[in-house]
Amino acid sequence: MTRLPFNDPAPAPLPLPGGFAPITQAEFRQFQQLVLKTTGITLSDQKSALVAGRLRSRLRHRKVGSFTAYHKLLQDPREGDELQAAIDLITTNETSFFREPEHFNVLRDHIQNLRPVSFPFKVWSAASSSGEEAYTIAMVLADLFGSAEWRILGTDISTRVLERARKGLYPMERAATIPKDYLQRFCLKGQDRHEGLFLMDRPIRERVTFTQANLCQTLPTFGPFDVAFLRNVLIYFDLPQKRQVVDAVRAQVKPGGLLIVGHSESLTGIAQGLIPLRPTVYRVA
Ligand SMILES: C[S@@+](CC[C@H](N)C(=O)[O-])C[C@H]1O[C@@H](n2cnc3c(N)ncnc32)[C@H](O)[C@@H]1O
């Protein structure tokens, strides 16, 4: 890895169409219940073909002939790794650097209005997916704080995406939304066997930790945090589950700190202990 000028990235390749294995309505119901119990995610009835398509490779790999048999296998307490593999496939991990970019201006303004900033300054990316959100926050904090004491925690239910996050190594197309100045300062361009990739630079990676956490189960004490990003995950939960997750995350943010949700998410009726500052941005009371 070396510091070289970054050229404009090539456009992302289009995904290939794929087929789906059949699943009966009764079988899909079993998976809906299992997914709800283990992840808190409510799968709508329209997701049947999607779930079948995503799990088909596991059925083949485990040489089970039906979704009923696969569901039975997942009930076996010795099959924890298989259950994790299924969860990894069922979760939707779409993310990007500087996704919903106004939130990073909100973060910047919040910090600039703090007098004085109390260190260590801690931020939580509470459904971090493959790390783009956590590293975006890290670049903003590195820009503002330099070598002062700041830390970021990224958590997710999917171990597969967390492995990718820990590497901090991404295809060059993903760099398209990172400001050029940040690319030069905080990212390294891949060469030889890393051609076409970029790596978050070590001083950034050292400040970001990733660990698995299920937002729908009792969470360890990670905080208190100055800011929590809880973006684009509440959409998968029903209202009581959403309320429980928002309460649990808010409990780990300092009074006066921020809780930020995704642009398509609403906390109407469940913003207990939160003061709305603008749509999707809340201050902890
Ligand atoms: C669409 S991504 C959002 C990533 C990032 N926050 C963003 O806005 O770009 C949703 C993430 O939530 C995670 N997730 C789903 N259910 C979860 C749960 N119960 N606990 C923790 N993470 C969960 C998924 O694995 C996925 O990586």
Tab-separated table of C-alpha atoms and ligand atoms in Angstrom:
chain	number	residue	atom	x	y	z
A	1	MET	CA	0.000	0.000	0.000
A	2	THR	CA	1.290	3.408	-0.847
A	3	ARG	CA	0.195	7.035	-0.920
A	4	LEU	CA	-0.520	7.806	-4.576
A	5	PRO	CA	-2.940	10.165	-6.259
A	6	PHE	CA	-6.419	8.646	-6.524
A	7	ASN	CA	-8.021	8.783	-9.955
A	8	ASP	CA	-11.763	8.734	-10.441
A	9	PRO	CA	-12.947	5.170	-9.670
A	10	ALA	CA	-14.397	2.886	-12.347
A	11	PRO	CA	-18.208	2.470	-12.196
A	12	ALA	CA	-19.456	-0.511	-10.118
A	13	PRO	CA	-20.291	-3.647	-12.173
A	14	LEU	CA	-24.003	-4.477	-12.469
A	15	PRO	CA	-25.168	-7.468	-10.367
A	16	LEU	CA	-25.959	-10.655	-12.299
A	17	PRO	CA	-29.533	-11.975	-12.160
A	18	GLY	CA	-29.903	-15.163	-10.062
A	19	GLY	CA	-32.506	-17.921	-9.702
A	20	PHE	CA	-34.370	-18.887	-6.531
A	21	ALA	CA	-35.067	-22.262	-4.938
A	22	PRO	CA	-38.760	-22.851	-4.182
A	23	ILE	CA	-40.032	-22.506	-0.615
A	24	THR	CA	-43.571	-23.305	0.530
A	25	GLN	CA	-45.656	-20.757	2.400
A	26	ALA	CA	-45.573	-22.931	5.546
A	27	GLU	CA	-41.788	-23.219	5.326
A	28	PHE	CA	-41.429	-19.471	4.914
A	29	ARG	CA	-43.547	-18.936	8.068
A	30	GLN	CA	-41.074	-21.119	9.999
A	31	PHE	CA	-38.188	-18.954	8.800
A	32	GLN	CA	-40.077	-15.747	9.569
A	33	GLN	CA	-40.445	-16.914	13.192
A	34	LEU	CA	-36.854	-18.083	13.498
A	35	VAL	CA	-35.467	-14.835	12.085
A	36	LEU	CA	-37.725	-12.772	14.353
A	37	LYS	CA	-36.637	-14.744	17.421
A	38	THR	CA	-32.899	-14.628	16.671
A	39	THR	CA	-32.464	-11.183	15.098
A	40	GLY	CA	-35.609	-9.158	15.856
A	41	ILE	CA	-36.042	-8.701	12.090
A	42	THR	CA	-39.614	-8.854	10.773
A	43	LEU	CA	-39.605	-10.441	7.304
A	44	SER	CA	-42.666	-9.387	5.301
A	45	ASP	CA	-44.548	-12.041	3.288
A	46	GLN	CA	-43.104	-10.530	0.105
A	47	LYS	CA	-39.605	-11.608	1.185
A	48	SER	CA	-40.251	-15.318	0.591
A	49	ALA	CA	-38.379	-15.616	-2.732
A	50	LEU	CA	-35.560	-13.420	-1.425
A	51	VAL	CA	-35.024	-15.601	1.662
A	52	ALA	CA	-35.147	-18.785	-0.412
A	53	GLY	CA	-32.630	-17.356	-2.860
A	54	ARG	CA	-30.237	-16.266	-0.128
A	55	LEU	CA	-30.366	-19.567	1.818
A	56	ARG	CA	-30.247	-21.915	-1.168
A	57	SER	CA	-26.436	-22.130	-1.138
A	58	ARG	CA	-26.519	-23.293	2.520
A	59	LEU	CA	-29.009	-26.062	1.729
A	60	ARG	CA	-26.714	-27.236	-1.028
A	61	HIS	CA	-23.618	-26.938	1.156
A	62	ARG	CA	-25.215	-28.903	4.015
A	63	LYS	CA	-26.778	-31.380	1.555
A	64	VAL	CA	-30.299	-30.935	2.942
A	65	GLY	CA	-33.123	-31.463	0.487
A	66	SER	CA	-35.771	-29.040	1.755
A	67	PHE	CA	-36.277	-25.831	3.682
A	68	THR	CA	-38.113	-27.833	6.370
A	69	ALA	CA	-35.022	-30.005	6.890
A	70	TYR	CA	-32.770	-26.929	6.945
A	71	HIS	CA	-35.039	-25.203	9.463
A	72	LYS	CA	-34.867	-28.311	11.677
A	73	LEU	CA	-31.079	-28.305	11.452
A	74	LEU	CA	-30.986	-24.655	12.570
A	75	GLN	CA	-32.921	-25.600	15.730
A	76	ASP	CA	-30.060	-27.846	16.858
A	77	PRO	CA	-28.044	-26.023	19.572
A	78	ARG	CA	-24.861	-27.604	18.160
A	79	GLU	CA	-25.495	-25.779	14.870
A	80	GLY	CA	-24.693	-22.268	16.146
A	81	ASP	CA	-22.251	-21.650	13.294
A	82	GLU	CA	-24.870	-22.668	10.738
A	83	LEU	CA	-27.406	-20.329	12.352
A	84	GLN	CA	-24.842	-17.523	12.141
A	85	ALA	CA	-24.229	-18.347	8.459
A	86	ALA	CA	-27.989	-18.134	7.826
A	87	ILE	CA	-28.232	-14.801	9.687
A	88	ASP	CA	-25.281	-13.479	7.680
A	89	LEU	CA	-27.161	-14.316	4.483
A	90	ILE	CA	-30.536	-12.987	5.567
A	91	THR	CA	-29.403	-9.578	6.828
A	92	THR	CA	-29.225	-6.738	4.325
A	93	ASN	CA	-25.863	-5.038	4.663
A	94	GLU	CA	-26.091	-2.224	2.121
A	95	THR	CA	-23.946	0.737	3.177
A	96	SER	CA	-21.464	3.252	1.805
A	97	PHE	CA	-18.920	5.873	2.854
A	98	PHE	CA	-20.590	9.213	3.647
A	99	ARG	CA	-24.049	7.678	3.222
A	100	GLU	CA	-26.674	10.330	4.043
A	101	PRO	CA	-23.864	12.895	4.169
A	102	GLU	CA	-25.693	15.668	6.099
A	103	HIS	CA	-25.338	13.532	9.246
A	104	PHE	CA	-21.574	14.023	9.140
A	105	ASN	CA	-22.071	17.798	9.029
A	106	VAL	CA	-24.360	17.392	12.051
A	107	LEU	CA	-21.574	15.485	13.814
A	108	ARG	CA	-19.051	18.177	12.888
A	109	ASP	CA	-21.344	21.013	14.068
A	110	HIS	CA	-22.122	19.177	17.308
A	111	ILE	CA	-18.417	18.831	18.089
A	112	GLN	CA	-17.642	22.418	17.135
A	113	ASN	CA	-20.353	23.638	19.543
A	114	LEU	CA	-18.991	21.630	22.469
A	115	ARG	CA	-16.959	23.798	24.802
A	116	PRO	CA	-14.853	22.156	25.960
A	117	VAL	CA	-14.837	18.716	24.318
A	118	SER	CA	-14.317	16.093	26.994
A	119	PHE	CA	-11.950	13.350	25.918
A	120	PRO	CA	-12.027	10.492	25.190
A	121	PHE	CA	-14.708	11.320	22.597
A	122	LYS	CA	-16.577	8.110	21.774
A	123	VAL	CA	-18.926	7.338	18.885
A	124	TRP	CA	-20.945	4.154	18.283
A	125	SER	CA	-21.875	2.876	14.843
A	126	ALA	CA	-24.613	0.575	16.145
A	127	ALA	CA	-25.344	-1.398	12.952
A	128	SER	CA	-22.010	-0.885	11.277
A	129	SER	CA	-22.285	-3.429	8.478
A	130	SER	CA	-18.900	-3.692	6.704
A	131	GLY	CA	-17.458	-0.597	8.416
A	132	GLU	CA	-17.975	2.234	5.936
A	133	GLU	CA	-20.071	4.232	8.436
A	134	ALA	CA	-17.567	3.768	11.288
A	135	TYR	CA	-14.602	4.753	9.081
A	136	THR	CA	-16.499	7.781	7.752
A	137	ILE	CA	-17.004	8.949	11.336
A	138	ALA	CA	-13.326	8.185	12.014
A	139	MET	CA	-12.161	10.382	9.120
A	140	VAL	CA	-14.320	13.265	10.378
A	141	LEU	CA	-12.963	12.879	13.924
A	142	ALA	CA	-9.378	12.546	12.707
A	143	ASP	CA	-9.867	15.755	10.742
A	144	LEU	CA	-11.259	17.606	13.773
A	145	PHE	CA	-9.296	16.068	16.616
A	146	GLY	CA	-6.059	14.834	15.057
A	147	SER	CA	-4.250	12.738	17.612
A	148	ALA	CA	-6.463	13.706	20.597
A	149	GLU	CA	-8.165	10.788	22.326
A	150	TRP	CA	-11.163	9.600	20.316
A	151	ARG	CA	-12.527	6.092	19.666
A	152	ILE	CA	-15.204	4.478	17.551
A	153	LEU	CA	-17.037	1.222	18.181
A	154	GLY	CA	-18.765	-0.579	15.303
A	155	THR	CA	-21.199	-3.383	16.145
A	156	ASP	CA	-23.358	-5.602	13.978
A	157	ILE	CA	-25.157	-8.946	14.248
A	158	SER	CA	-23.433	-10.317	11.133
A	159	THR	CA	-19.967	-11.776	11.700
A	160	ARG	CA	-19.340	-11.891	7.951
A	161	VAL	CA	-19.576	-8.118	7.540
A	162	LEU	CA	-17.579	-7.510	10.726
A	163	GLU	CA	-14.671	-9.505	9.290
A	164	ARG	CA	-14.676	-7.218	6.266
A	165	ALA	CA	-14.938	-4.146	8.525
A	166	ARG	CA	-11.903	-5.167	10.589
A	167	LYS	CA	-9.772	-5.440	7.442
A	168	GLY	CA	-10.684	-1.908	6.364
A	169	LEU	CA	-9.885	-2.914	2.769
A	170	TYR	CA	-12.407	-1.901	0.088
A	171	PRO	CA	-12.845	-1.999	-3.684
A	172	MET	CA	-11.823	1.305	-5.247
A	173	GLU	CA	-15.415	1.942	-6.499
A	174	ARG	CA	-16.415	2.445	-2.841
A	175	ALA	CA	-14.095	5.467	-2.642
A	176	ALA	CA	-16.321	7.484	-4.988
A	177	THR	CA	-18.207	9.147	-2.096
A	178	ILE	CA	-15.120	9.973	-0.002
A	179	PRO	CA	-13.904	13.571	-0.407
A	180	LYS	CA	-10.586	13.653	-2.318
A	181	ASP	CA	-8.812	15.399	0.546
A	182	TYR	CA	-9.836	12.623	2.978
A	183	LEU	CA	-8.785	9.940	0.469
A	184	GLN	CA	-5.305	11.446	0.289
A	185	ARG	CA	-4.945	11.835	4.029
A	186	PHE	CA	-6.636	8.757	5.475
A	187	CYS	CA	-6.609	6.029	2.777
A	188	LEU	CA	-3.876	4.049	1.036
A	189	LYS	CA	-4.151	3.007	-2.585
A	190	GLY	CA	-3.524	-0.694	-3.290
A	191	GLN	CA	-0.752	-1.859	-5.620
A	192	ASP	CA	0.193	-5.240	-7.130
A	193	ARG	CA	-2.003	-7.875	-5.459
A	194	HIS	CA	-4.052	-5.062	-3.884
A	195	GLU	CA	-4.570	-3.290	-7.222
A	196	GLY	CA	-8.133	-1.952	-7.431
A	197	LEU	CA	-8.479	-1.763	-3.630
A	198	PHE	CA	-7.840	0.852	-0.968
A	199	LEU	CA	-7.045	0.445	2.721
A	200	MET	CA	-8.034	2.687	5.610
A	201	ASP	CA	-4.702	3.976	6.909
A	202	ARG	CA	-3.388	2.474	10.157
A	203	PRO	CA	-3.944	5.569	12.407
A	204	ILE	CA	-7.639	5.395	11.427
A	205	ARG	CA	-7.967	1.606	11.810
A	206	GLU	CA	-6.309	1.740	15.234
A	207	ARG	CA	-9.085	3.986	16.587
A	208	VAL	CA	-11.959	1.814	15.340
A	209	THR	CA	-12.966	-1.461	17.002
A	210	PHE	CA	-15.573	-3.888	15.704
A	211	THR	CA	-17.461	-6.426	17.786
A	212	GLN	CA	-20.605	-8.491	17.359
A	213	ALA	CA	-23.738	-7.323	19.168
A	214	ASN	CA	-27.399	-8.109	18.646
A	215	LEU	CA	-29.380	-4.919	19.251
A	216	CYS	CA	-32.451	-6.988	20.123
A	217	GLN	CA	-30.799	-8.787	23.024
A	218	THR	CA	-29.476	-7.380	26.274
A	219	LEU	CA	-26.435	-5.358	25.249
A	220	PRO	CA	-23.151	-5.254	27.144
A	221	THR	CA	-22.235	-1.834	28.522
A	222	PHE	CA	-20.268	-0.316	25.660
A	223	GLY	CA	-20.768	3.356	26.500
A	224	PRO	CA	-21.230	5.982	27.517
A	225	PHE	CA	-20.944	7.442	24.041
A	226	ASP	CA	-20.974	11.055	22.910
A	227	VAL	CA	-22.829	10.147	19.702
A	228	ALA	CA	-24.601	6.989	18.479
A	229	PHE	CA	-25.405	6.307	14.830
A	230	LEU	CA	-28.362	3.885	14.626
A	231	ARG	CA	-29.033	4.173	10.943
A	232	ASN	CA	-30.916	2.003	8.473
A	233	VAL	CA	-31.534	-0.877	10.854
A	234	LEU	CA	-34.740	0.151	12.653
A	235	ILE	CA	-36.627	-0.334	9.374
A	236	TYR	CA	-36.283	-4.101	9.838
A	237	PHE	CA	-38.008	-4.134	13.259
A	238	ASP	CA	-41.664	-3.915	14.306
A	239	LEU	CA	-42.720	-1.034	16.571
A	240	PRO	CA	-42.236	-2.711	20.005
A	241	GLN	CA	-38.823	-3.996	18.897
A	242	LYS	CA	-37.882	-0.556	17.550
A	243	ARG	CA	-38.838	1.026	20.879
A	244	GLN	CA	-36.739	-1.478	22.813
A	245	VAL	CA	-33.692	-0.946	20.560
A	246	VAL	CA	-33.954	2.857	20.671
A	247	ASP	CA	-34.230	2.764	24.489
A	248	ALA	CA	-31.235	0.420	24.771
A	249	VAL	CA	-29.042	2.530	22.496
A	250	ARG	CA	-30.138	5.836	24.079
A	251	ALA	CA	-29.227	4.423	27.509
A	252	GLN	CA	-25.604	4.219	26.353
A	253	VAL	CA	-25.389	7.834	25.139
A	254	LYS	CA	-24.403	10.625	27.545
A	255	PRO	CA	-27.010	13.284	28.382
A	256	GLY	CA	-26.531	16.033	25.789
A	257	GLY	CA	-25.137	13.495	23.305
A	258	LEU	CA	-26.684	12.717	19.912
A	259	LEU	CA	-28.635	9.759	18.568
A	260	ILE	CA	-28.899	9.717	14.774
A	261	VAL	CA	-31.227	7.440	12.774
A	262	GLY	CA	-31.542	6.834	9.028
A	263	HIS	CA	-33.413	9.206	6.725
A	264	SER	CA	-36.267	6.783	6.105
A	265	GLU	CA	-36.680	5.991	9.810
A	266	SER	CA	-39.078	7.685	12.182
A	267	LEU	CA	-39.052	7.667	15.979
A	268	THR	CA	-42.588	9.040	16.210
A	269	GLY	CA	-44.072	7.763	19.461
A	270	ILE	CA	-40.872	6.056	20.599
A	271	ALA	CA	-38.531	8.990	21.191
A	272	GLN	CA	-38.743	8.750	24.966
A	273	GLY	CA	-35.887	10.634	26.638
A	274	LEU	CA	-34.907	12.172	23.302
A	275	ILE	CA	-35.240	15.777	22.162
A	276	PRO	CA	-35.742	16.088	18.386
A	277	LEU	CA	-33.266	18.586	16.911
A	278	ARG	CA	-34.187	18.025	13.266
A	279	PRO	CA	-35.624	15.030	11.385
A	280	THR	CA	-33.519	11.920	12.221
A	281	VAL	CA	-31.293	13.744	14.768
A	282	TYR	CA	-32.046	13.624	18.520
A	283	ARG	CA	-30.357	14.928	21.646
A	284	VAL	CA	-30.373	12.669	24.694
A	285	ALA	CA	-32.182	14.409	27.587
B	1	LIG	C1	-28.582	-1.658	5.845
B	1	LIG	S1	-27.266	-1.953	6.971
B	1	LIG	C2	-26.970	-0.319	7.614
B	1	LIG	C3	-25.497	-0.019	7.737
B	1	LIG	C4	-25.163	1.413	8.189
B	1	LIG	N1	-25.691	1.704	9.483
B	1	LIG	C5	-25.658	2.409	7.185
B	1	LIG	O1	-26.613	3.136	7.449
B	1	LIG	O2	-25.085	2.489	6.088
B	1	LIG	C6	-28.146	-2.734	8.325
B	1	LIG	C7	-27.234	-3.535	9.232
B	1	LIG	O3	-27.977	-3.885	10.415
B	1	LIG	C8	-27.535	-5.158	10.837
B	1	LIG	N2	-28.533	-5.742	11.747
B	1	LIG	C9	-29.743	-6.263	11.444
B	1	LIG	N3	-30.351	-6.717	12.543
B	1	LIG	C10	-29.515	-6.462	13.585
B	1	LIG	C11	-29.578	-6.691	14.986
B	1	LIG	N4	-30.639	-7.287	15.540
B	1	LIG	N5	-28.539	-6.317	15.744
B	1	LIG	C12	-27.438	-5.721	15.176
B	1	LIG	N6	-27.319	-5.470	13.867
B	1	LIG	C13	-28.358	-5.836	13.074
B	1	LIG	C14	-27.343	-5.933	9.549
B	1	LIG	O4	-26.492	-7.041	9.704
B	1	LIG	C15	-26.784	-4.864	8.612
B	1	LIG	O5	-25.381	-4.907	8.532
